[in-house]
Tab-separated table of C-alpha atoms in Angstrom:
chain	number	residue	atom	x	y	z
A	1	GLU	CA	-31.064	-16.773	94.440
A	2	THR	CA	-30.326	-17.039	90.720
A	3	GLY	CA	-26.963	-18.816	90.971
A	4	VAL	CA	-25.076	-15.738	89.783
A	5	THR	CA	-23.194	-13.777	92.454
A	6	GLN	CA	-21.720	-10.337	91.978
A	7	THR	CA	-19.382	-8.409	94.251
A	8	PRO	CA	-19.222	-5.761	95.467
A	9	ARG	CA	-22.871	-4.668	95.638
A	10	HIS	CA	-21.884	-1.010	95.766
A	11	LEU	CA	-18.731	0.768	94.631
A	12	VAL	CA	-17.728	4.408	94.776
A	13	MET	CA	-14.573	5.367	92.932
A	14	GLY	CA	-12.732	8.435	91.791
A	15	MET	CA	-11.887	9.043	88.193
A	16	THR	CA	-8.247	8.052	88.709
A	17	ASN	CA	-8.929	4.819	90.613
A	18	LYS	CA	-8.609	1.267	89.382
A	19	LYS	CA	-11.156	-1.250	90.605
A	20	SER	CA	-12.596	-4.588	89.527
A	21	LEU	CA	-16.081	-6.069	89.530
A	22	LYS	CA	-16.409	-9.789	90.088
A	23	CYS	CA	-19.043	-12.246	88.930
A	24	GLU	CA	-19.333	-15.956	89.674
A	25	GLN	CA	-21.936	-18.393	88.387
A	26	HIS	CA	-22.730	-21.766	89.947
A	27	LEU	CA	-24.980	-23.019	87.159
A	28	GLY	CA	-22.517	-24.791	84.900
A	29	HIS	CA	-23.244	-22.357	82.092
A	30	ASN	CA	-20.892	-21.789	79.186
A	31	ALA	CA	-21.675	-18.145	78.422
A	32	MET	CA	-21.318	-15.031	80.556
A	33	TYR	CA	-22.228	-11.422	79.899
A	34	TRP	CA	-21.707	-7.907	81.207
A	35	TYR	CA	-24.601	-5.476	80.908
A	36	LYS	CA	-24.863	-1.798	81.850
A	37	GLN	CA	-28.178	-0.553	83.249
A	38	SER	CA	-28.701	3.217	83.271
A	39	ALA	CA	-31.809	5.194	84.061
A	40	LYS	CA	-34.012	5.977	81.059
A	41	LYS	CA	-31.980	3.712	78.750
A	42	PRO	CA	-32.429	0.140	77.571
A	43	LEU	CA	-30.079	-2.455	78.970
A	44	GLU	CA	-26.764	-2.212	77.135
A	45	LEU	CA	-24.889	-5.397	76.341
A	46	MET	CA	-21.184	-4.743	76.844
A	47	PHE	CA	-19.344	-8.052	76.483
A	48	VAL	CA	-20.110	-11.695	75.805
A	49	TYR	CA	-17.877	-14.628	76.674
A	50	SER	CA	-18.381	-18.170	75.472
A	51	LEU	CA	-16.197	-20.866	77.002
A	52	GLU	CA	-13.805	-18.194	78.261
A	53	GLU	CA	-13.401	-16.635	74.828
A	54	ARG	CA	-14.693	-13.134	74.167
A	55	VAL	CA	-17.174	-13.406	71.326
A	56	GLU	CA	-18.701	-9.956	71.437
A	57	ASN	CA	-17.516	-6.467	72.344
A	58	ASN	CA	-20.147	-3.847	71.691
A	59	SER	CA	-18.066	-0.716	71.139
A	60	VAL	CA	-17.230	-0.405	74.809
A	61	PRO	CA	-14.530	2.150	75.738
A	62	SER	CA	-11.149	0.684	76.609
A	63	ARG	CA	-11.428	1.968	80.182
A	64	PHE	CA	-13.595	-1.155	80.684
A	65	SER	CA	-11.537	-4.332	80.420
A	66	PRO	CA	-13.196	-7.730	80.850
A	67	GLU	CA	-11.496	-10.924	81.910
A	68	CYS	CA	-12.836	-14.464	81.953
A	69	PRO	CA	-10.288	-16.837	83.539
A	70	ASN	CA	-12.678	-19.814	83.452
A	71	SER	CA	-16.289	-20.507	82.583
A	72	SER	CA	-17.472	-19.766	86.140
A	73	HIS	CA	-15.815	-16.412	86.724
A	74	LEU	CA	-16.003	-13.067	84.985
A	75	PHE	CA	-14.340	-9.797	85.917
A	76	LEU	CA	-14.727	-6.237	84.725
A	77	HIS	CA	-11.617	-4.147	85.346
A	78	LEU	CA	-12.228	-0.421	85.576
A	79	HIS	CA	-9.741	2.413	85.198
A	80	THR	CA	-9.940	6.167	84.619
A	81	LEU	CA	-13.718	6.092	84.486
A	82	GLN	CA	-15.934	9.082	83.800
A	83	PRO	CA	-18.941	10.261	85.833
A	84	GLU	CA	-21.251	9.133	82.994
A	85	ASP	CA	-20.075	5.566	83.671
A	86	SER	CA	-22.050	5.600	86.916
A	87	ALA	CA	-24.679	2.866	86.545
A	88	LEU	CA	-25.745	-0.581	87.668
A	89	TYR	CA	-23.490	-3.217	86.127
A	90	LEU	CA	-25.145	-6.579	85.735
A	91	CYS	CA	-23.526	-9.915	85.094
A	92	ALA	CA	-25.538	-12.694	83.484
A	93	SER	CA	-25.021	-16.228	82.293
A	94	SER	CA	-26.741	-18.663	79.961
A	95	GLN	CA	-26.300	-22.259	78.938
A	96	GLU	CA	-24.837	-21.273	75.578
A	97	ALA	CA	-23.988	-17.909	73.999
A	98	GLY	CA	-26.616	-18.501	71.352
A	99	ALA	CA	-29.324	-19.125	73.947
A	100	ARG	CA	-29.573	-15.552	75.118
A	101	GLU	CA	-33.253	-15.747	75.830
A	102	LYS	CA	-32.833	-17.547	79.126
A	103	LEU	CA	-30.447	-15.338	81.006
A	104	PHE	CA	-29.706	-15.623	84.702
A	105	PHE	CA	-28.686	-12.305	86.229
A	106	GLY	CA	-26.766	-11.359	89.325
A	107	SER	CA	-27.970	-8.575	91.602
A	108	GLY	CA	-25.528	-6.120	90.088
A	109	THR	CA	-22.870	-3.694	91.265
A	110	GLN	CA	-24.101	-0.123	91.716
A	111	LEU	CA	-21.159	1.995	90.586
A	112	SER	CA	-20.743	5.684	91.348
A	113	VAL	CA	-17.878	7.580	89.743
A	114	LEU	CA	-17.037	10.865	91.425
B	1	GLY	CA	-33.740	-2.120	63.217
B	2	ASP	CA	-35.599	-4.154	65.787
B	3	SER	CA	-37.065	-2.284	68.745
B	4	VAL	CA	-39.328	-2.683	71.762
B	5	THR	CA	-41.622	-0.010	73.170
B	6	GLN	CA	-43.138	-0.287	76.620
B	7	MET	CA	-45.646	1.946	78.336
B	8	GLU	CA	-44.009	4.480	80.583
B	9	GLY	CA	-44.303	4.120	84.295
B	10	PRO	CA	-44.510	4.319	87.092
B	11	VAL	CA	-47.699	2.335	87.406
B	12	THR	CA	-49.313	2.460	90.838
B	13	LEU	CA	-52.098	0.055	91.762
B	14	SER	CA	-53.927	-1.121	94.831
B	15	GLU	CA	-53.666	-4.735	95.893
B	16	GLU	CA	-56.009	-7.077	93.932
B	17	ALA	CA	-56.299	-4.629	91.027
B	18	PHE	CA	-55.979	-5.767	87.411
B	19	LEU	CA	-52.639	-5.089	85.751
B	20	THR	CA	-51.804	-4.432	82.124
B	21	ILE	CA	-48.373	-3.310	80.953
B	22	ASN	CA	-48.302	-2.634	77.236
B	23	CYS	CA	-45.465	-3.764	75.004
B	24	THR	CA	-45.230	-3.411	71.236
B	25	TYR	CA	-42.365	-4.361	69.000
B	26	THR	CA	-40.841	-3.842	65.583
B	27	ALA	CA	-38.917	-6.738	64.106
B	28	THR	CA	-38.235	-8.583	60.909
B	29	GLY	CA	-39.302	-12.184	60.692
B	30	TYR	CA	-40.685	-13.990	63.697
B	31	PRO	CA	-38.969	-12.972	66.912
B	32	SER	CA	-39.338	-14.596	70.294
B	33	LEU	CA	-40.787	-12.338	72.998
B	34	PHE	CA	-40.032	-12.167	76.697
B	35	TRP	CA	-40.956	-10.481	79.936
B	36	TYR	CA	-38.267	-10.140	82.585
B	37	VAL	CA	-38.871	-8.837	86.111
B	38	GLN	CA	-36.444	-7.013	88.394
B	39	TYR	CA	-37.377	-6.957	92.072
B	40	PRO	CA	-35.851	-4.220	94.246
B	41	GLY	CA	-32.148	-4.765	94.810
B	42	GLU	CA	-31.986	-7.791	92.524
B	43	GLY	CA	-31.026	-8.684	88.981
B	44	LEU	CA	-33.500	-9.491	86.233
B	45	GLN	CA	-35.344	-12.813	86.098
B	46	LEU	CA	-37.153	-14.343	83.173
B	47	LEU	CA	-40.873	-14.165	83.956
B	48	LEU	CA	-42.387	-15.670	80.825
B	49	LYS	CA	-41.850	-16.048	77.108
B	50	ALA	CA	-43.566	-16.875	73.839
B	51	THR	CA	-41.819	-18.073	70.724
B	52	LYS	CA	-44.490	-17.931	68.021
B	53	ALA	CA	-47.654	-16.093	67.099
B	54	ASP	CA	-50.689	-16.769	69.312
B	55	ASP	CA	-48.555	-18.450	71.973
B	56	LYS	CA	-49.421	-17.475	75.528
B	57	GLY	CA	-46.665	-17.326	78.111
B	58	SER	CA	-47.658	-17.597	81.765
B	59	ASN	CA	-46.007	-17.710	85.160
B	60	LYS	CA	-46.875	-16.662	88.735
B	61	GLY	CA	-50.328	-15.503	87.613
B	62	PHE	CA	-48.925	-13.293	84.853
B	63	GLU	CA	-49.835	-13.869	81.211
B	64	ALA	CA	-48.852	-12.409	77.856
B	65	THR	CA	-50.045	-13.408	74.376
B	66	TYR	CA	-47.899	-13.036	71.251
B	67	ARG	CA	-50.068	-11.013	68.857
B	68	LYS	CA	-48.445	-10.789	65.450
B	69	GLU	CA	-51.284	-8.814	63.888
B	70	THR	CA	-50.834	-5.998	66.412
B	71	THR	CA	-47.109	-6.664	67.071
B	72	SER	CA	-47.842	-6.701	70.780
B	73	PHE	CA	-47.014	-8.736	73.861
B	74	HIS	CA	-48.921	-7.072	76.704
B	75	LEU	CA	-48.361	-8.334	80.244
B	76	GLU	CA	-51.467	-8.945	82.368
B	77	LYS	CA	-52.323	-10.161	85.827
B	78	GLY	CA	-55.800	-10.439	87.228
B	79	SER	CA	-55.041	-9.565	90.845
B	80	VAL	CA	-51.740	-7.993	91.820
B	81	GLN	CA	-50.064	-8.325	95.192
B	82	VAL	CA	-47.679	-6.045	97.054
B	83	SER	CA	-44.926	-8.562	96.301
B	84	ASP	CA	-45.385	-7.880	92.557
B	85	SER	CA	-43.852	-4.427	93.011
B	86	ALA	CA	-40.899	-4.455	90.639
B	87	VAL	CA	-39.682	-3.224	87.278
B	88	TYR	CA	-40.919	-5.206	84.274
B	89	PHE	CA	-38.938	-5.423	81.035
B	90	CYS	CA	-40.225	-6.523	77.663
B	91	ALA	CA	-37.639	-7.929	75.242
B	92	LEU	CA	-37.378	-9.651	71.888
B	93	SER	CA	-34.890	-11.940	70.247
B	94	GLY	CA	-34.549	-12.543	66.550
B	95	GLN	CA	-34.402	-15.934	64.959
B	96	ALA	CA	-30.788	-16.654	64.165
B	97	GLY	CA	-27.242	-15.388	64.042
B	98	ASN	CA	-26.676	-11.883	65.314
B	99	ASN	CA	-30.423	-11.410	65.492
B	100	ARG	CA	-30.405	-13.684	68.522
B	101	LYS	CA	-29.303	-10.635	70.494
B	102	LEU	CA	-31.897	-9.513	73.027
B	103	ILE	CA	-33.479	-6.128	72.345
B	104	TRP	CA	-34.834	-4.543	75.534
B	105	GLY	CA	-37.569	-2.110	76.381
B	106	LEU	CA	-36.939	0.657	78.902
B	107	GLY	CA	-38.772	-1.085	81.720
B	108	THR	CA	-42.006	-0.202	83.504
B	109	SER	CA	-41.977	0.317	87.243
B	110	LEU	CA	-44.945	-1.124	89.147
B	111	ALA	CA	-45.801	-0.182	92.718
B	112	VAL	CA	-48.615	-2.074	94.455
B	113	ASN	CA	-50.048	-0.536	97.602
B	114	PRO	CA	-51.748	-2.582	100.339
């Protein structure tokens, strides 16, 4: 148990659906992240939030929309996804956004887009 | 730019065998180096790290030495167990500013048979 909880664990959605991924951290950290993990590719950093403010957006398509209502919760809203968006989406947190070396990851949401 | 190269897997070993997973890097300056581990169905966890040349990181019987002369950070364990079956990721982080971003290898899958 890393202190970072993600739901749902698995999600299957059609290309016209709207769904949301949820992440909650119980560690008192100030920074939260969304990563995409695809086969044969390095981990891709998508978004970084520090104290509920988005500090990094790494050229992610607008069909992915993050939301951070407070320092403990992070959402990733999904709409009109493409099959190539199928992947494991990992949430992580760290004490500060600058301290990215010590990341605590959730177990991920395995997303399949049909 | 900075990059990390890991040996391709999968690596399959018998219990109590010696493990080496190679990792080499390209970076400017003096990066910090990390090994993360991802057990089946879980998110990544920091396994060990080293922040300067000749440092040795160790944890759970695993070791890795920061070798600046060969730009390497190979992961080793003297006697693996079935419970070590996982995917291992090598990563680096630069010194400051945007270089603090983690750069990831592709991961090496390890399967240990009883």
